[in-house]
Every structure is written in C-alpha cells, then in structure tokens.
Short mmCIF file of C-alpha atoms and ligand atoms in Angstrom, two decimals:
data_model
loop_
_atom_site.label_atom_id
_atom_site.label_comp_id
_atom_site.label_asym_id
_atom_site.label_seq_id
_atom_site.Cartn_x
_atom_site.Cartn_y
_atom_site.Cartn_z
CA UNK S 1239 -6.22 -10.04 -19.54
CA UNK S 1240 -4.35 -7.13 -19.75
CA UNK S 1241 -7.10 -4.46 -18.09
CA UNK S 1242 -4.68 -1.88 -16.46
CA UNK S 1243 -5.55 0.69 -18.52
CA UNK S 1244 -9.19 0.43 -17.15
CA UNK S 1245 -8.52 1.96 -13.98
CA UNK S 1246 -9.40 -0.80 -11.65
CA UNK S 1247 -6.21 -1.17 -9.06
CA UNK S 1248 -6.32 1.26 -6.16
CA UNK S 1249 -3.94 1.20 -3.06
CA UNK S 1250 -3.52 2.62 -0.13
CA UNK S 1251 -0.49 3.71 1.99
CA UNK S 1252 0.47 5.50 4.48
CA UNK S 1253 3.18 4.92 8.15
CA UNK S 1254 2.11 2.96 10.74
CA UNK S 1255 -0.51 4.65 12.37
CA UNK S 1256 -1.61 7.21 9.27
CA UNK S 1257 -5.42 5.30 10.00
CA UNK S 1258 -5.04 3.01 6.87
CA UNK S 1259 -7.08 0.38 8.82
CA UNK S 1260 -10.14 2.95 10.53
CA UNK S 1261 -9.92 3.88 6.47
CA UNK S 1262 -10.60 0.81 5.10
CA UNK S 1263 -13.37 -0.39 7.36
CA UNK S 1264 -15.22 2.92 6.14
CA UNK S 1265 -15.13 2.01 2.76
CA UNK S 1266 -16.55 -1.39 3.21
CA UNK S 1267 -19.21 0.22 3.80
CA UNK S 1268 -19.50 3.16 1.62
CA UNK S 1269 -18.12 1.46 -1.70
CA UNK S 1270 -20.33 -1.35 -1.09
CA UNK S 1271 -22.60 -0.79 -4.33
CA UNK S 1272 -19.70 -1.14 -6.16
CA UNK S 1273 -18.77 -4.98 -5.01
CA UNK S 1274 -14.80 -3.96 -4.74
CA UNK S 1275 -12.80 -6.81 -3.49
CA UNK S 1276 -10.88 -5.45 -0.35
CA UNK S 1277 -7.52 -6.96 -0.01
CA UNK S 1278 -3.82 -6.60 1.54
CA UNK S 1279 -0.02 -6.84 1.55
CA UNK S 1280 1.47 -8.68 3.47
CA UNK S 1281 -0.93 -11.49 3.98
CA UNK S 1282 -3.45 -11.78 1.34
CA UNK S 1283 -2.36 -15.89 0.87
CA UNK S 1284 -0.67 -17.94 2.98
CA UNK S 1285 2.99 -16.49 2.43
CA UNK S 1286 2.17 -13.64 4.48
CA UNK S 1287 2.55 -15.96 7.57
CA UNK S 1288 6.30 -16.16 6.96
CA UNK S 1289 6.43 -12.36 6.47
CA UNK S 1290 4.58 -12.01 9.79
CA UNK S 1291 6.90 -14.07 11.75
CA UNK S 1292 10.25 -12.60 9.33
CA UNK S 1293 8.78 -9.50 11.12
CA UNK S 1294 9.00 -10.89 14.73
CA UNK S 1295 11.85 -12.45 14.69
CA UNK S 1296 13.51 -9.41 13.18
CA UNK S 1297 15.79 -11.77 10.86
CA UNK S 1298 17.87 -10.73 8.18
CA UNK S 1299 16.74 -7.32 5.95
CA UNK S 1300 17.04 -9.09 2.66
CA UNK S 1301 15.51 -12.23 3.73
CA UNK S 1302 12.66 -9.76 5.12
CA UNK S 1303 12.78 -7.94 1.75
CA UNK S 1304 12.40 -10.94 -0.35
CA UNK S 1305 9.27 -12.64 1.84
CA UNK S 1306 7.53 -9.40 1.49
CA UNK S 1307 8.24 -9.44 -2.80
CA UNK S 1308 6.86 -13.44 -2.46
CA UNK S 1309 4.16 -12.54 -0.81
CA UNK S 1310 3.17 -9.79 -3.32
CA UNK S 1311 3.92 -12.56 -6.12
CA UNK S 1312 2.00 -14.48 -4.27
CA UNK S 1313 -0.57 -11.84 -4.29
CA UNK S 1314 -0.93 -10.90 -8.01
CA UNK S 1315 -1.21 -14.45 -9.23
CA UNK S 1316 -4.11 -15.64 -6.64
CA UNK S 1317 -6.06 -12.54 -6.11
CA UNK S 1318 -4.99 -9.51 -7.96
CA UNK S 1319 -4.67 -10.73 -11.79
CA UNK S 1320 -7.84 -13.14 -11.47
CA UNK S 1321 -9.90 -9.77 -10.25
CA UNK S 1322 -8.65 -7.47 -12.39
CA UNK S 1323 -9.36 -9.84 -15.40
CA UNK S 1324 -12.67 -9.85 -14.62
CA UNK S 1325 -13.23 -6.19 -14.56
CA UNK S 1326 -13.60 -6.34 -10.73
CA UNK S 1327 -12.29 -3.20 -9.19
CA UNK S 1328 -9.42 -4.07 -6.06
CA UNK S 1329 -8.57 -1.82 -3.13
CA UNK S 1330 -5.34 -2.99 -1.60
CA UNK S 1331 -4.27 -2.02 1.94
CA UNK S 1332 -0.89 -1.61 1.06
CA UNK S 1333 0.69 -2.62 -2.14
CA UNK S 1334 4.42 -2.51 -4.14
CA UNK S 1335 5.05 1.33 -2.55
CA UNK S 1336 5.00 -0.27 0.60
CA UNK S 1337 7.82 -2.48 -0.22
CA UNK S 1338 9.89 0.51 -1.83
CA UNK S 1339 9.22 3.06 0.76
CA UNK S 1340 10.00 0.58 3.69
CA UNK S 1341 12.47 -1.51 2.91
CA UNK S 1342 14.58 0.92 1.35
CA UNK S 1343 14.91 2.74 4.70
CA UNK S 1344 15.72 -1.38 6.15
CA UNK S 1345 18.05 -2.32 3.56
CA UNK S 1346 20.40 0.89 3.44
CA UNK S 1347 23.83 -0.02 4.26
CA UNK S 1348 23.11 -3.60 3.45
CA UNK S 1349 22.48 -3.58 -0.66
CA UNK S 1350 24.31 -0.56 -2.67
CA UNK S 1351 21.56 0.89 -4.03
CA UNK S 1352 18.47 -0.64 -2.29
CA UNK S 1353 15.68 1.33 -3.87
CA UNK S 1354 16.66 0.43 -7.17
CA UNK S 1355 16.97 -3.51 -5.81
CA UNK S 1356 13.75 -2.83 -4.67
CA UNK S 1357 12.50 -1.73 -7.77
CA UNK S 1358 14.32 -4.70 -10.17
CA UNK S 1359 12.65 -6.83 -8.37
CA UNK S 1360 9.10 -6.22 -9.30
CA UNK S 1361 10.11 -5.53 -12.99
CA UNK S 1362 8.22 -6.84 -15.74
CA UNK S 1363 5.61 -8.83 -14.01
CA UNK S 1364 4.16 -6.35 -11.43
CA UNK S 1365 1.19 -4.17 -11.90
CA UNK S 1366 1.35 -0.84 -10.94
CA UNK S 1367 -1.75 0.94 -9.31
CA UNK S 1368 -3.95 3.32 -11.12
CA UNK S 1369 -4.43 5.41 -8.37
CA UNK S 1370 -2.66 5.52 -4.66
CA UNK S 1371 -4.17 7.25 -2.31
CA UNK S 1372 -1.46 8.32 0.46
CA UNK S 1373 -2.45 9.33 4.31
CA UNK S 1374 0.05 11.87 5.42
CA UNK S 1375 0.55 12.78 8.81
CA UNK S 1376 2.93 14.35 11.14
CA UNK S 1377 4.98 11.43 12.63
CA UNK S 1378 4.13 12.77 16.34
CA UNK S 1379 0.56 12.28 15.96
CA UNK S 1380 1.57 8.83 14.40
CA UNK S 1381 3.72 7.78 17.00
CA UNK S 1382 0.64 8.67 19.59
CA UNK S 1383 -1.69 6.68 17.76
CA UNK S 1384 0.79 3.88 18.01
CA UNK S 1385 1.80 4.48 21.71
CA UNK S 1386 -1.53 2.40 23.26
CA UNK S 1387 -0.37 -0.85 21.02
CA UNK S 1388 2.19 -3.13 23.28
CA UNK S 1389 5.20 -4.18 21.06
CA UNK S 1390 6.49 -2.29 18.58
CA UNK S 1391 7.32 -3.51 15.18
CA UNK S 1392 10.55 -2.74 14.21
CA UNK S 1393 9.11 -0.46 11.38
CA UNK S 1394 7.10 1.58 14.26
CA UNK S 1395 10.19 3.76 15.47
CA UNK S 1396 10.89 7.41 14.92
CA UNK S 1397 13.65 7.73 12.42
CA UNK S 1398 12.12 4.53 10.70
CA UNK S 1399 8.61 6.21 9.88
CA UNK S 1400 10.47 9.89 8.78
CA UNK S 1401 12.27 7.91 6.21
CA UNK S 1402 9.80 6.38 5.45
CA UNK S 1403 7.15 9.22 5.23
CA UNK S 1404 9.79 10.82 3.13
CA UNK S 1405 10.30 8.03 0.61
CA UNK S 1406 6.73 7.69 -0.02
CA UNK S 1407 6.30 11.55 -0.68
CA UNK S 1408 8.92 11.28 -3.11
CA UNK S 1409 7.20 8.87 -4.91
CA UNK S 1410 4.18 11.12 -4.92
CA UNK S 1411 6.22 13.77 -6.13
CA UNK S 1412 7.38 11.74 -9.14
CA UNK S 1413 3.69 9.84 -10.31
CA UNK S 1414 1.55 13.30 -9.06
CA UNK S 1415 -1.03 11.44 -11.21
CA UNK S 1416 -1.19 7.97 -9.73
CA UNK S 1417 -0.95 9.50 -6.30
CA UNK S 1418 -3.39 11.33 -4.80
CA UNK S 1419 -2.01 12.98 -1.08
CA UNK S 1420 -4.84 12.86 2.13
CA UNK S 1421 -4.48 14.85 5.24
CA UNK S 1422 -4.43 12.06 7.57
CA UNK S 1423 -5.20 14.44 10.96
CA UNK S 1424 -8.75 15.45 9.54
CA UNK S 1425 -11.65 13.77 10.88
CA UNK S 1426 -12.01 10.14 9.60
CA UNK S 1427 -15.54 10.61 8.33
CA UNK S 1428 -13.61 13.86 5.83
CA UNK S 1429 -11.31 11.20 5.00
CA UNK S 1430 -13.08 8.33 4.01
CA UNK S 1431 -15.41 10.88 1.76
CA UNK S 1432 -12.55 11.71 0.27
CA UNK S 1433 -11.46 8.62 -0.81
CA UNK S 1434 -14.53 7.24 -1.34
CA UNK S 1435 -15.24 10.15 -3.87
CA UNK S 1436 -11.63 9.76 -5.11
CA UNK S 1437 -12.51 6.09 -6.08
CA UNK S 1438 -15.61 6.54 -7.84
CA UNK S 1439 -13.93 9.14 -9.93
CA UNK S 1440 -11.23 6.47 -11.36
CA UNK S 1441 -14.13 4.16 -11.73
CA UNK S 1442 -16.53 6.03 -14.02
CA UNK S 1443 -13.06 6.71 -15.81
CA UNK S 1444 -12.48 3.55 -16.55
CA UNK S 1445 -15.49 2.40 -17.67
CA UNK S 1446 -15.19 5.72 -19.90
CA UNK S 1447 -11.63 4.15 -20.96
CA UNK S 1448 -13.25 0.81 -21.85
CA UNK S 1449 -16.35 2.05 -24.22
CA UNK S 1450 -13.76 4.11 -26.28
P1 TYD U 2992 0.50 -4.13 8.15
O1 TYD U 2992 -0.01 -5.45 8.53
O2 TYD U 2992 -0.15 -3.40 7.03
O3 TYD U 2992 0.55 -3.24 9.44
P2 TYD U 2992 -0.40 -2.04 9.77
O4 TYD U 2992 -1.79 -2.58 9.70
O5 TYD U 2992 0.06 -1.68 11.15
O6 TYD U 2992 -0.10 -0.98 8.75
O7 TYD U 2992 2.03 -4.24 7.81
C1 TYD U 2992 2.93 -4.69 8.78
C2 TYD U 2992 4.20 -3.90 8.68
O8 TYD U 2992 4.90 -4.29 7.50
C3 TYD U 2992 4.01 -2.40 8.59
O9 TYD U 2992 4.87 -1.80 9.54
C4 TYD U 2992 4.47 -2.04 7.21
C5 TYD U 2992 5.41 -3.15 6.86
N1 TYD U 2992 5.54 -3.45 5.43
C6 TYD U 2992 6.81 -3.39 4.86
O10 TYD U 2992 7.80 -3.06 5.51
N2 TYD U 2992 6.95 -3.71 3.55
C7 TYD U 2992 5.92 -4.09 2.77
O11 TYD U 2992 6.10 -4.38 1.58
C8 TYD U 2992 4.60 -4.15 3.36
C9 TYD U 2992 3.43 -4.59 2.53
C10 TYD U 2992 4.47 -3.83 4.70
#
C-alpha cells in the first residue's frame, strides 16, 4: 500500500486568485490519456461542508484549523490512499501546504508556535506530495482577479495573501525538489503546458521507480 515512492501525488497551490481553478480545468483535458483522478481540499467528502460554513461564519481559528485537518483526514482515507494504492496518479487542488501556509498566518497570536501545530498535526499519518506545483503571482494582480467576486473570504485580504504568498515560498525554498515554482501572470495556455509537461515528467519517473 505504501506507493509514495512511485511518484503518483501531485498538488497544486497557490493565493486566492493565482488561477488554480482556470488551471485545473485545462488539465482535465490535457492529462486526460492518463485517467488522473482530479480532486480537492477542502471538500473532497462530506466534511468539507462544515469547513465551508467554519469559513462563513468566520468562527474560531482553531476550530477553523482543525475542520480543515478533518477534512484532509477525511480526504486521505476515502479518496487519496484507495487511489494511490492502486497506482492511480491524483492531482489535488490544494493539499496539506494549504493548511500550513494559511492557517499559520490565521492562527498567529492564538497558538505559540502555530506552524509547528500545524505541522504535528499531520504527523505520521499524512502523505506528503511528490511534486507541488506553486502559481506565484504578484498579490495586486491577485487581488484584481478577485475584485469581480462579491464577498470576500476572510483569507482574500491584502496582508492575509502576502503572508501567505510568503509562507508558501518558504516552503518552496526548503523542499526545492517537491516544489516546482509557475509564473502565474503568463498566459494560461503557457501555464497549463507547463504543468501538464511537469506532470508527465514525475509520471514516466515513477513508473521508472517501480520497474527498478
Ligand atoms: P478553495 O475552495 O480552494 O478556494 P479557491 O477555489 O478560491 O482557492 O478554498 C477556500 C479557501 O480556504 C481558500 O481561501 C483557501 C483556504 N484554505 C485554507 O485556509 N486552509 C486549507 O487547508 C485549505 C485546503 C484551504
């Protein structure tokens, strides 16, 4: 069961309005031949309906924090771990990096040291992705991408997407191999190439990874 050295878990990540979702859609189409199973965080099972009203009703930042690591539980045993055990290859719009890039910018003040919460919590039973592909983009042009959707998230403000722009670049600083950076302002069809190239690569590697 245990296939993650086979290079078969890819994520991707970005702010609010980085084009995650114009992204995905592309590669429905483009990855086709390859039968990946597209999925998502939150909301992948049924617990992402209490994240996505957590998220309206702006409640507490742990209780937030702790729907969003259920729902990624939630996640991994339904959808993930069956997949991945049987060699199918998962895209994930959004994954764990979301959790430690965002919520460490909601839970400052709140928990001492909330990256490192953040990061006990998915210890020992998470599965880390073999390759994250990250949409950077200047948070101006993300903001203005944002501006024509009524009601804001509480995630969708200024000093909320720096931080968190800034968190996941550190993380891409740190795993340079796992992460693999895109230049969110080119044009999408450049983009989803890209990726779509990017993903082949780690799947011809791990089906090299598996014959040896
Ligand atoms: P999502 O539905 O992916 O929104 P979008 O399609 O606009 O990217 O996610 C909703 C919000 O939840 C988004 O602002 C990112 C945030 N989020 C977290 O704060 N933590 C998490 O662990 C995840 C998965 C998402």
């Amino acid at each position: 069961m245990d296939l993650e050295g086979n290079l078969l878990l890819v994520t991707i990540e970005g702010i609010d309005g980085s084009g995650k979702s114009t992204l995905l859609s592309a590669l429905k189409s483009q990855l086709a031949d390859l039968d990946p199973i597209f999925t998502r965080e939150p909301g992948a099972t049924w617990v992402g309906e209490a994240v996505r009203r957590a998220i309206a009703e702006q409640i507490d930042p742990i209780t937030e924090a702790s729907l969003f690591v259920a729902d990624h539980a939630a996640h991994l045993s339904t959808l993930v771990r069956p997949a991945l055990s049987q060699g199918r290859l998962v895209i994930s719009d959004r994954y764990s990096d979301s959790r430690f890039a965002y919520q460490s910018v909601t839970l400052k003040g709140i928990v001492p040291d909330p990256e490192g919460w953040l990061r006990a919590m998915h210890d020992g039973w998470s599965i880390t992705p073999d390759r994250t592909f990250l949409l950077v983009l200047s948070i101006d042009d993300a903001l203005a991408r944002l501006s024509d959707k009524s009601g804001r998230e509480h995630f969708e403000k200024r000093e909320v997407l720096e931080a968190v722009q800034n968190n996941y670049l550190a993380y891409a600083r740190a795993e340079p191999l796992r992460f693999v950076i895109v230049d969110a302002a080119l044009e999408k069809e450049v983009i989803s190439k890209f990726v779509a190239d990017g993903i082949r690569l780690v799947v011809k590697m791990g089906k090299e990874g598996r014959k040896r």
